[in-house]
Every structure is written in structure tokens, then in C-alpha cells.
Coordinates of C-alpha atoms in Angstrom, one line a residue:
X14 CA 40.5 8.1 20.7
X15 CA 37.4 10.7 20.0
X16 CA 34.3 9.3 20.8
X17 CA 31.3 11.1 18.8
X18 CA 28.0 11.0 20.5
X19 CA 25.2 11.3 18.2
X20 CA 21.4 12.7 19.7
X21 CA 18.8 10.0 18.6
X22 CA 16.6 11.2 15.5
X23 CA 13.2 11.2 17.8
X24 CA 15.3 13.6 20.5
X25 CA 13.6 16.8 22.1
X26 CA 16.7 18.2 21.0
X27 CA 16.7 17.7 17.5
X28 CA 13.1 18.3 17.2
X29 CA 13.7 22.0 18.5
X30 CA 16.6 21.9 15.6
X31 CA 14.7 21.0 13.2
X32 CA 11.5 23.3 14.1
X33 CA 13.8 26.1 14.5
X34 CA 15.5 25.3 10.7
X35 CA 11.7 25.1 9.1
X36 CA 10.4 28.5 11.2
X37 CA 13.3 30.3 9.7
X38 CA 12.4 29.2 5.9
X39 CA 9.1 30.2 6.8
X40 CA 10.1 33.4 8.3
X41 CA 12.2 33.8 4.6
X42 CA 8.6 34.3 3.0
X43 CA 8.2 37.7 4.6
X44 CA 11.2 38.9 3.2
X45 CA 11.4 36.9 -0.2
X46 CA 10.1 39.8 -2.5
X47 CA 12.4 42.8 -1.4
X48 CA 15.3 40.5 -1.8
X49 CA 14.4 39.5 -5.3
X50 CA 13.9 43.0 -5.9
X51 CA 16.8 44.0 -5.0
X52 CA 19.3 41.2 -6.9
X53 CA 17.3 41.8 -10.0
X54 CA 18.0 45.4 -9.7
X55 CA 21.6 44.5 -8.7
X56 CA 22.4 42.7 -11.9
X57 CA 22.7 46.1 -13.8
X58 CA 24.9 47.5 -10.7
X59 CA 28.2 49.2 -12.2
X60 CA 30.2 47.0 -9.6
X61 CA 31.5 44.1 -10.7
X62 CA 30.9 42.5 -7.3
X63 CA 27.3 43.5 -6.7
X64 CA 26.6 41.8 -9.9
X65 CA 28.4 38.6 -9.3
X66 CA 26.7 38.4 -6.0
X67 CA 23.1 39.5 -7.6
X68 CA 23.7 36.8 -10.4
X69 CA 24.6 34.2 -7.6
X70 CA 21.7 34.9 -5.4
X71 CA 19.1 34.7 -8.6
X72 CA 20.8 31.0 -9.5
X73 CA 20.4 29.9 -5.9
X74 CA 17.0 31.3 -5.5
X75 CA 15.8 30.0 -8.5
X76 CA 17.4 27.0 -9.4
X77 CA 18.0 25.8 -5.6
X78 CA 21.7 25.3 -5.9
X79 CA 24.3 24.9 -3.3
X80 CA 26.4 28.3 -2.1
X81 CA 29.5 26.0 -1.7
X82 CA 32.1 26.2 0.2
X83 CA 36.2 26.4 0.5
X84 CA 37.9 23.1 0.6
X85 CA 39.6 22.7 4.0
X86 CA 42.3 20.0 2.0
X87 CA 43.5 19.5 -1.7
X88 CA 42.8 15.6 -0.9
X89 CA 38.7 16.3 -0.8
X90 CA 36.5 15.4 -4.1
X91 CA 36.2 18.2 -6.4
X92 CA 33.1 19.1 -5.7
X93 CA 31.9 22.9 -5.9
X94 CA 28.6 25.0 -5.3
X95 CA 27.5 28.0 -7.2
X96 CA 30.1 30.5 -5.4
X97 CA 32.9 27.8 -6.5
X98 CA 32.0 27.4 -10.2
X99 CA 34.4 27.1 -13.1
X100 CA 34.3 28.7 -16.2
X101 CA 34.4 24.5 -17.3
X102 CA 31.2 24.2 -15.3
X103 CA 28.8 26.7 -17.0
X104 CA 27.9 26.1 -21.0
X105 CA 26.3 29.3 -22.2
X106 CA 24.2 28.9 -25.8
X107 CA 22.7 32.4 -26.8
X108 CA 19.8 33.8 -26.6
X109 CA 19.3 33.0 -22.2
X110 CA 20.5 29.2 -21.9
X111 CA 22.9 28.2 -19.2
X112 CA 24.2 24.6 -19.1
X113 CA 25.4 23.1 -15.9
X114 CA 27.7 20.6 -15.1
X115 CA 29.7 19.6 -12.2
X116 CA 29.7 17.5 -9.1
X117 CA 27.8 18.9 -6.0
X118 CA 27.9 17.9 -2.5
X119 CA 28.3 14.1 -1.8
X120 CA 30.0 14.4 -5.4
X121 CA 26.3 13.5 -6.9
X122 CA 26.4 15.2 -10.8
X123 CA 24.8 18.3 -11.2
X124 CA 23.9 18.3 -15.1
X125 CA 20.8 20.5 -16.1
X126 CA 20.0 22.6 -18.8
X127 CA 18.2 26.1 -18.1
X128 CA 16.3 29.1 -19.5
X129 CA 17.9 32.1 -17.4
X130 CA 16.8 35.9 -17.2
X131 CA 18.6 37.9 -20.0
X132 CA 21.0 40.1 -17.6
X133 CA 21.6 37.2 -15.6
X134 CA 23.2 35.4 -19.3
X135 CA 24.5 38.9 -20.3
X136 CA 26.2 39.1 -17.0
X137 CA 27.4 35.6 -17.0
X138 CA 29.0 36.0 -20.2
X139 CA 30.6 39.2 -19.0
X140 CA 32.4 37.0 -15.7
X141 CA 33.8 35.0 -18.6
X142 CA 35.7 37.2 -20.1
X143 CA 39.2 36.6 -20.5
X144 CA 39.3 33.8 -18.2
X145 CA 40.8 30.5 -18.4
X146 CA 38.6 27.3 -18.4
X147 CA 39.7 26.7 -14.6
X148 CA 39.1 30.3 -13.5
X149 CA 36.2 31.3 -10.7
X150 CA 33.4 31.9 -12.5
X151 CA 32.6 34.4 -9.6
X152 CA 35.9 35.1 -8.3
X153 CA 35.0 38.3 -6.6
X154 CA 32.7 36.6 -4.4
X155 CA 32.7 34.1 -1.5
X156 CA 29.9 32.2 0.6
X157 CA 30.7 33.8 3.3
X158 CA 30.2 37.5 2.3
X159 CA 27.2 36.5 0.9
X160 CA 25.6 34.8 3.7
X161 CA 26.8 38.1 5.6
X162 CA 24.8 40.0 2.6
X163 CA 21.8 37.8 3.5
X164 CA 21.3 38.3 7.1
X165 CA 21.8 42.2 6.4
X166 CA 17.6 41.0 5.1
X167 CA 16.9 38.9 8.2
X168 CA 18.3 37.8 11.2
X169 CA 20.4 34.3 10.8
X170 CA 19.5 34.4 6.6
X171 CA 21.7 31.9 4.4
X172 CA 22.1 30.6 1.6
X173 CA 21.2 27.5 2.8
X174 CA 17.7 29.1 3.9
X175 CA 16.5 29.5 0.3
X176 CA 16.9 26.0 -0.4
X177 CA 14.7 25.0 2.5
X178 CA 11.9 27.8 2.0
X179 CA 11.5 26.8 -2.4
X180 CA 11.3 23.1 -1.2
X181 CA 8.8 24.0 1.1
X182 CA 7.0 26.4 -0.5
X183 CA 6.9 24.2 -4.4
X184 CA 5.7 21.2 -2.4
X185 CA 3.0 23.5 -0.8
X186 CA 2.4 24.8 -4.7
X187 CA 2.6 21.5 -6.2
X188 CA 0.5 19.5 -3.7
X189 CA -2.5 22.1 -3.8
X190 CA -2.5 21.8 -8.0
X191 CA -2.3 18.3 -8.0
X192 CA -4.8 17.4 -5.3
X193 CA -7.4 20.1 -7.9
X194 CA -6.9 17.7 -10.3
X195 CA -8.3 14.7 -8.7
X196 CA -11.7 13.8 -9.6
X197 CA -14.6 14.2 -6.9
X198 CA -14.3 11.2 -4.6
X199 CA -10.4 10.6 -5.6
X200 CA -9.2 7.1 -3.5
X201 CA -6.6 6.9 -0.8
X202 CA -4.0 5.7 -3.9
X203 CA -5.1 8.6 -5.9
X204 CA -4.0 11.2 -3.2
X205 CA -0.8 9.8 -2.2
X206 CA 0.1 9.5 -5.7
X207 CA -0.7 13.2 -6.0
X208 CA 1.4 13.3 -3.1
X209 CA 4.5 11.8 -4.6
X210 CA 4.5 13.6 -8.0
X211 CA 4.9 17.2 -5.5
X212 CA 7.5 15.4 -3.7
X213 CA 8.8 14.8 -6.6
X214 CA 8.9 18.1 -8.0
X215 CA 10.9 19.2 -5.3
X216 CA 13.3 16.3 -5.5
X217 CA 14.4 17.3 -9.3
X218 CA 14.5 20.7 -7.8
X219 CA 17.0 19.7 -5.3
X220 CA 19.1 17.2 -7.3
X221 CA 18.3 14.6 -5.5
X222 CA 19.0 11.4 -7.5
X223 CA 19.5 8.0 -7.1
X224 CA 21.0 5.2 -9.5
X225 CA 18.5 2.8 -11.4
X226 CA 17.4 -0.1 -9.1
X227 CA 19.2 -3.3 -11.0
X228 CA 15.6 -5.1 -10.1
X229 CA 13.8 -2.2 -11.8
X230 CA 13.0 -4.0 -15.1
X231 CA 11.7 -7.0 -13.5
X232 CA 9.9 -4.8 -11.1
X233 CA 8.3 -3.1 -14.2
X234 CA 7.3 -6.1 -16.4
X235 CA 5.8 -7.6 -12.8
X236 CA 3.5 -4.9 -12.4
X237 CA 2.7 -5.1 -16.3
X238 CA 1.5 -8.3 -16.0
X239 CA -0.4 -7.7 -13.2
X240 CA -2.3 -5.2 -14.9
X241 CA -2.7 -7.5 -18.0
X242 CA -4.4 -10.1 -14.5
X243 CA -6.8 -7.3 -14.4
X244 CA -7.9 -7.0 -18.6
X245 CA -8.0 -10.6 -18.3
X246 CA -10.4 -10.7 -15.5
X247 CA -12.2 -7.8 -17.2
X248 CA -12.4 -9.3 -20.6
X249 CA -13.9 -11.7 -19.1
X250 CA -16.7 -10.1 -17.2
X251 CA -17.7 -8.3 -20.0
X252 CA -17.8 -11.0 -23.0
X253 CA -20.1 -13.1 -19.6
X254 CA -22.3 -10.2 -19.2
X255 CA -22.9 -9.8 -23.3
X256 CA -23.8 -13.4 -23.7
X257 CA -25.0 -14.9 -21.0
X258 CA -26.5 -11.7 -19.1
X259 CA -29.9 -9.6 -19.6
X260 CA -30.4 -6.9 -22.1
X261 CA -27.9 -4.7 -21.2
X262 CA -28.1 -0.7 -21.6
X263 CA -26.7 1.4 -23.9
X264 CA -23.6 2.7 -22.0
X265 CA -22.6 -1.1 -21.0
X266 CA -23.4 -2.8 -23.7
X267 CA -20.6 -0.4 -25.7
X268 CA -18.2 -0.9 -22.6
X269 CA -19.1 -4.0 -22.9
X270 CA -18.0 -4.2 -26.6
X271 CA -14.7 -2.3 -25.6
X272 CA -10.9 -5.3 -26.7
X273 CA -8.6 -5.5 -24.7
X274 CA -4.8 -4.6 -25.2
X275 CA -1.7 -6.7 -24.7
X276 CA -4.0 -10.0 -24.2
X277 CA -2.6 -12.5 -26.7
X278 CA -3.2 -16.1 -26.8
X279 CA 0.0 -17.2 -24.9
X280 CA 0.0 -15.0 -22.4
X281 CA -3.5 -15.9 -21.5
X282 CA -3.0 -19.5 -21.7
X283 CA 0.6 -18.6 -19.1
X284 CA -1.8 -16.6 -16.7
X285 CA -3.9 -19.4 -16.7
X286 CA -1.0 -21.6 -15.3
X287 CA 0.3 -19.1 -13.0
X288 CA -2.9 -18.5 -11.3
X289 CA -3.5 -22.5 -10.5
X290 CA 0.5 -22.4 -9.6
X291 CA 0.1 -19.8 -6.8
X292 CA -3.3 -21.3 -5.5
X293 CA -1.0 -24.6 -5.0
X294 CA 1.4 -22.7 -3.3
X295 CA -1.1 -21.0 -1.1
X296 CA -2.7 -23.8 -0.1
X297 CA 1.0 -25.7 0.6
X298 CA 1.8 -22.8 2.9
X299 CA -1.7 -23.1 4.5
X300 CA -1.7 -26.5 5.4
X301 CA 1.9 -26.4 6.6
X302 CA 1.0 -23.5 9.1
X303 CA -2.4 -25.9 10.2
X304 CA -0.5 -28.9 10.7
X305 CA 1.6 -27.3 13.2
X306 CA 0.0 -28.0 16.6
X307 CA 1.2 -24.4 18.1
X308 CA -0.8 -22.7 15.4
X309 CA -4.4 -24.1 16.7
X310 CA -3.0 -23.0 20.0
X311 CA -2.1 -19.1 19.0
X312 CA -5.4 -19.1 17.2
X313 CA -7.3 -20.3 20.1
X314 CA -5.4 -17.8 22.4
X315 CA -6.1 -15.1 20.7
X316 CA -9.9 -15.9 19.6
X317 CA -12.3 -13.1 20.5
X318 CA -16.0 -14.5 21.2
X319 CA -16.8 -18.0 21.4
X320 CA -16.7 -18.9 17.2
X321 CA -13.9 -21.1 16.4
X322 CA -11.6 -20.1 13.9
X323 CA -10.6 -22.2 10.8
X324 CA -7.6 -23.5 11.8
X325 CA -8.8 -24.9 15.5
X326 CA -11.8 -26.6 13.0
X327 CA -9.1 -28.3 10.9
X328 CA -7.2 -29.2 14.5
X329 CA -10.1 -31.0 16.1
X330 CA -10.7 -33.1 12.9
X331 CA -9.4 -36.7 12.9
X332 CA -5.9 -37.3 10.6
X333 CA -7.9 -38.8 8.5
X334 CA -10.1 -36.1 7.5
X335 CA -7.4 -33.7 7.5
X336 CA -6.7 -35.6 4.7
X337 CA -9.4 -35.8 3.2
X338 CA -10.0 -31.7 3.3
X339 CA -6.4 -31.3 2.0
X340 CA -7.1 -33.9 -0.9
X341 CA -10.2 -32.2 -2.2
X342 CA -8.7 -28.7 -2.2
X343 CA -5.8 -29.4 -4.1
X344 CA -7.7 -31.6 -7.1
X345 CA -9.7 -28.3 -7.0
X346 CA -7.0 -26.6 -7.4
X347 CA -4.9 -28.6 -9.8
X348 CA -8.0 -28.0 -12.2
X349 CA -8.4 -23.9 -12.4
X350 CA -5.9 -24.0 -15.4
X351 CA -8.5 -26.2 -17.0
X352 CA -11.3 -24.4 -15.6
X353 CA -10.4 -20.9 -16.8
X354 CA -9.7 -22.1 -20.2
X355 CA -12.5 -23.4 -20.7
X356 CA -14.7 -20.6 -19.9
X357 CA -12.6 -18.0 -21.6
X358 CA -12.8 -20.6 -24.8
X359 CA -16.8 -20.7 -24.4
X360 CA -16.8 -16.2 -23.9
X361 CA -14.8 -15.9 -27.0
X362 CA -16.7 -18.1 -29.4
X363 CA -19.9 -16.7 -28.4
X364 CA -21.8 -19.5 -26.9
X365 CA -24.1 -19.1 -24.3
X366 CA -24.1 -21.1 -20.7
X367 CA -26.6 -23.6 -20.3
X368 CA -27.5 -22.2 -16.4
X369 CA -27.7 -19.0 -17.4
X370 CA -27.5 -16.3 -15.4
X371 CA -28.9 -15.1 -12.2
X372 CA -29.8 -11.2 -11.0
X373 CA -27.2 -11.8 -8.5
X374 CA -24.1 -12.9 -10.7
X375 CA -25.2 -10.2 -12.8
X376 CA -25.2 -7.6 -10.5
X377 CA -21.7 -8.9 -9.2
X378 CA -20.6 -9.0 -12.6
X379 CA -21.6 -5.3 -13.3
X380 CA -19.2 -4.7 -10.0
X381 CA -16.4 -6.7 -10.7
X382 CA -16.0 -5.0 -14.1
X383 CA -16.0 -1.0 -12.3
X384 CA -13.7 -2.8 -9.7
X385 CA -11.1 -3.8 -12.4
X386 CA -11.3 -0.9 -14.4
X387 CA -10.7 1.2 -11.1
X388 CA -8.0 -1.0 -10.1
X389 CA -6.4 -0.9 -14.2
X390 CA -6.4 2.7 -13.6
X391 CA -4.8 2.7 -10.4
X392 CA -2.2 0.4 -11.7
X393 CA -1.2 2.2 -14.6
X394 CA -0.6 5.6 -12.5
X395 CA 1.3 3.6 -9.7
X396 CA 3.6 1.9 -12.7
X397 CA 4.0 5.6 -14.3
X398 CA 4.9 6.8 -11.0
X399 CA 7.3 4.6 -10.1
X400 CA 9.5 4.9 -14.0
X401 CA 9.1 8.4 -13.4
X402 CA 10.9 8.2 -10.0
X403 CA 13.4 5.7 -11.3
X404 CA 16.4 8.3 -10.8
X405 CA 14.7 10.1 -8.1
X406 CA 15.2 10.0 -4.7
X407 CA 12.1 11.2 -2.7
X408 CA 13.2 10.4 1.0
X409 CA 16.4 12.9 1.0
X410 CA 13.8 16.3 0.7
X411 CA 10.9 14.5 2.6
X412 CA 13.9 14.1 5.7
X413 CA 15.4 17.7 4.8
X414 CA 13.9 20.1 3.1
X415 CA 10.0 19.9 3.0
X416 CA 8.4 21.5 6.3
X417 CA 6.7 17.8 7.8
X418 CA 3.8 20.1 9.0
X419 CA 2.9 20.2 5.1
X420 CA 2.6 16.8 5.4
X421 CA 0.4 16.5 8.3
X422 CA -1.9 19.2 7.8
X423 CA -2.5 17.1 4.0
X424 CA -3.3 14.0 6.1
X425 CA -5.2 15.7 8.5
X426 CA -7.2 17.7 5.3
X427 CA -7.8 14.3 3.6
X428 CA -8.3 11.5 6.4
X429 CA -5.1 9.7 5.0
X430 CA -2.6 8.0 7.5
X431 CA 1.0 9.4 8.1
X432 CA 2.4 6.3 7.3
X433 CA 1.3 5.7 3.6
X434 CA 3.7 9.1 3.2
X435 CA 5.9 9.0 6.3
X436 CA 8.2 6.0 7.4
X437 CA 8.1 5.1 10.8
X438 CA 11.7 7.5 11.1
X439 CA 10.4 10.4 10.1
X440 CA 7.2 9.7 12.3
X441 CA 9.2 9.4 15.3
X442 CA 11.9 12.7 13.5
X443 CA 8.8 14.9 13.4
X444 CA 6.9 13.8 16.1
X445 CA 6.6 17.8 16.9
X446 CA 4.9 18.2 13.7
X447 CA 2.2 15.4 14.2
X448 CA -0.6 17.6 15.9
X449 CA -0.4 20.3 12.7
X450 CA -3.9 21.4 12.3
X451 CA -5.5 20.6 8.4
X452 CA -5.9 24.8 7.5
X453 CA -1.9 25.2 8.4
X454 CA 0.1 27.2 6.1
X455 CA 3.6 27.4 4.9

């Protein structure tokens, strides 16, 4: 029996790999415009096989595809790269569009639709040409010639190289003209969501897809209704501030004055409910976790400073006021439904509270409606994100393609931690990469 011995992800060894794979895509960028010089001037070469091998290199280099290689048995999936295409494969609709469709590596469909220089279609429709549906589209061309075409530009140049360098070099691209867009100030959330959409980018340029999570629905209609939490709570603060607050300023006062969306009477009256139902549920878990003797124990072990901690207060009560504590905070509890009807029932009819209201609840009010407008905001672009990345998959170019010391030099640049963008894998994967200064350049 063969025994395969595998070098762990974190390895010296596979770091060097890995550097050496990204330093060679780098090294691609010094020779990038002489060879796109050449394969455009190529495509009008009177050799049929110059042309097929200019046309190739302009799909691969523009539309990041796979060279493909020879099957090695009749039994493997019928998967093909760009040197293997079929006349079946390729749709061509005049003027310059080129429809592909076939499976690619991992047999993962390849199905896009794009706008392509006008030799490139001219010569296309020329390889064509009296060819049956199950002919080589280039058929005067292999991967391997061409890769020996490539290094002809630089030493140990494939196709394969291309694919690494435009991830790169779009994610570079990408990152710098979405982080321009952020506002002065931008949050943590902000950036890394800037972040994804590059990663993104480079994803759909790569293929790299993923079927539709069967939770994503209910995923979706959770964060919804989390962001209709937040209008609630806003709705709130605002109708408080109009009628029981100061004279208000312009600006606020018309903020102030601003309905809210999706907030019907139902679902109010269902948030209600659900907010006193997950307070009883917090405060079973709580008082599960403080009646276990080991708990006042861990918390007393790992106390810094002499202040007790809430848990060892509970403990050193008598049983019977345990019970007492527990009693009174779940009838407080068991009356938020009532409580928050109430008050949103009082808002919306206009009636003033008899206390009033202080400088200091109005000053926290003025905060805790910036706070849910920031966090609506936030919301929103994190729900967009994620539908938009339903079909995506973002980890296969993070792990592959993009050079991790674009990612560290962006934390580095911005203060933001390597984990909100790298798993702890790829932390310990590109542990070579984690001292990448913030000015460092593709």
C-alpha cells in the first residue's frame, strides 16, 4: 500500500512554496505589457497557429481562465480549459460577444457571457470554420507549447502565472477604489466590508462559486428582522424626543419627523413578545450557570483585584434570597411585553409623559438614535453583502490566488486585525506574510 505524506499547511516548506508562487506573479508585472503587445499583434499573424495561441493567451489573460490539460484516462469528467475547448463550448453573437459554457476544473460550470476585442471574435469565428460541434476549438495548439511560449518572456512563466498575478493585482485595484469610497472616519465593519466586495471581485473573476446555503432564506429574513429591532428602537427615540423632549433644532426635529419602513402593527406587537421571550431565556441560562457551585469557584479563581464579581455575590446569599433575586427579575421580565406596548401606544398617540424629561435622557436619547441609524446602515450593507456573495466563494482566492501580503499590509494601513479577514488557517498558512509592512506593493 502507498502511504501519502502530506507537509502541514503552517510548514516552512510550504511557506517557501507559496512565497515563491506569489514572487513569481509579482515578477509577471514587469513583463505584462510586452506580452500583451505582442498577442494583440499576434492575432493578425498569417499563421494559423500564432493566432490560435495569441487568441488563447488574450482569453486567459483577460478573462482568467484555465489553460487545461490532456486527460490522462477516458474515465475522467469532461472537464476542459481554454486550450481544450469545443466548438459546443463557445456561443459567438456578432458584433464581439463570446458565450461560454462548459465544466472547468473540479467539474464546477463555467457559464459567462463576454464583450471580446474584435480580432479576437473575428479570429474565433475563423477557428470555427468547417468544424464539427465536437472539434478543438484550438486544435493547433496545446498547453504545453504554450507554457513553453511563456517562459520564452520569463523564466518559469505559465499559464497558470496569469491567473495568480490578475487575482492579485484586481484585488490590489479593487481594494484601493473601494477603501476611496469610504467616508472620513469609516468603522472597522465598513472596511472589511470594502474588503469583501474586492475579494469578491476576484472570486467572480476566478469562477469560484459555491451552491446556495439551504439556511440562506432564513438567514436573510433573520437579519431583516433584526434591522426592523433597530427602526423600532429608533422610532421610538425619535417620537420620545418630539414629545416629551426640549425644543429641538431644525435638523432633528425633521429627522425626528422622518416614518419608518416595514414597521406594521403585528410585527411590532411580535417584537414586543420576542424581546420579553429572549430576556426569559437569558435570565434561565444565567441562573442555571449561578446555581452551579463550580461557577462561584471559576469566578473567584480568576478575579483580578479584591471586588467580588456577580456571581460569588449571588453565592454567598442565603437560598432564600436567591430566591427572592430570581423572583423579582423574572416578574420584571414577564412584564417588558406590557411595558414596551405601552410606551410605544403613549409615542404614537402624541401624549406627553407626566415625568418629563431630563438633560440626561435627552442627551442619551440624541445618542441612541445616531447609534441605531449607524447600526441600520451597517446592517443593510452586511445583509447586501452577504445576498451578493450567495453563489460566491471567497475563501478559494483568499487561500490561492490573492498575494496574503495584500492583506496584511491593508491591516497594517488601517489598524484592523488579521482575523476579521483571515481564519486562523490561513494565519498560521501565511505566517511568512504577517510582518508585511502597510506601504507594500503588489
Amino acid at each position: 500500500h502507498t502511504k501519502y505524506v502530506f507537509l502541514a499547511a503552517g510548514s516552512s516548506l510550504t511557506g517557501q512554496s507559496d512565497f515563491r508562487k506569489f514572487e513569481k506573479a509579482r515578477k509577471l508585472k514587469d513583463h505584462i505589457d510586452r506580452i500583451r503587445e505582442d498577442y494583440r499583434a499576434q492575432l493578425k499573424d498569417r499563421e494559423m497557429a500564432v493566432r490560435q495561441r495569441a487568441t488563447a493567451m488574450y482569453l486567459i489573460d483577460r478573462f482568467a481562465l484555465r489553460a487545461g490539460n490532456e486527460k490522462s484516462s477516458e474515465e475522467e469528467a469532461d472537464t476542459v480549459g481554454c486550450c481544450s475547448l469545443r466548438l459546443e463550448h463557445v456561443l459567438l453573437e456578432p458584433p464581439c460577444t463570446v458565450t461560454f459554457d462548459f465544466l472547468g476544473k473540479d467539474s464546477i460550470r463555467f457559464f459567462n457571457k463576454f464583450e471580446v476585442d474584435p480580432d479576437v471574435f473575428k479570429n474565433l469565428m475563423l477557428f470555427k470554420k468547417s468544424k464539427e460541434p465536437g472539434d478543438l476549438m484550438f486544435d493547433r495548439l496545446s498547453t504545453g507549447s504554450l507554457n513553453k511560449h511563456l517562459s520564452s518572456y520569463m523564466e518559469g512563466l505559465s499559464a497558470k502565472v496569469f491567473r495568480t498575478y490578475n487575482a492579485s493585482i484586481t484585488f490590489e485595484q479593487e481594494l484601493e477604489k473601494n477603501m476611496r469610497q469610504l467616508p472620513a472616519g469609516a468603522s472597522d465593519t465598513a472596511r472589511v466590508l470594502a474588503y469583501t466586495k474586492a475579494n469578491r471581485q476576484v472570486a467572480v473573476l476566478c469562477n469560484h462559486q459555491k451552491s446556495v446555503s439551504r439556511n440562506h432564506a432564513a438567514s436573510m429574513e433573520k437579519s431583516e428582522d433584526k434591522i426592523r429591532g433597530h427602526k423600532y428602537e429608533r422610532r421610538l427615540a425619535r417620537l420620545e424626543l418630539l414629545i416629551d423632549g426640549p425644543k429641538l433644532d431644525p435638523e432633528t426635529r425633521a429627522s425626528c419627523l422622518v416614518e419608518e419602513s416595514d414597521l406594521d402593527e403585528e410585527w411590532m406587537e411580535d417584537y414586543e413578545k420576542s424581546t420579553q421571550q429572549k430576556k426569559l431565556e437569558t435570565l434561565t441560562k444565567k441562573f442555571l450557570k449561578y446555581d452551579d457551585p463550580e461557577t462561584a469557584s471559576i469566578a473567584k479563581a480568576n478575579r483580578k483585584g479584591d471586588r467580588l464579581t456577580p456571581v460569588e455575590i449571588y453565592a454567598a446569599k442565603s437560598p432564600k434570597e436567591q430566591q427572592a433575586i430570581k423572583a423579582k427579575e423574572f416578574e420584571e421580565a414577564e412584564g417588558i411585553t406590557d411595558e414596551m406596548k405601552r410606551k410605544r401606544e403613549r409615542l404614537m398617540a402624541g401624549k406627553r409623559s407626566k415625568a418629563g424629561m431630563s438633560e440626561t435622557v435627552f442627551l442619551k436619547l440624541k445618542k441612541t438614535l445616531q447609534a441605531k441609524t449607524d447600526a441600520i446602515h451597517a446592517a443593510k450593507a452586511l445583509l447586501k453583502d452577504r445576498d451578493e456573495g450567495k453563489e460566491t466563494s471567497l475563501g478559494t482566492s483568499k487561500t490561492n490566488y490573492i498575494d496574503p501580503r495584500l492583506t496584511y499590509a491593508w491591516c497594517q494601513k488601517y489598524g484592523t486585525k488579521a482575523d476579521r479577514v483571515f481564519p486562523k488557517t490561513l494565519q498560521t498558512k501565511f505566517k511568512w506574510a504577517a510582518a508585511t509592512p502597510a506601504d507594500w506593493e503588489f
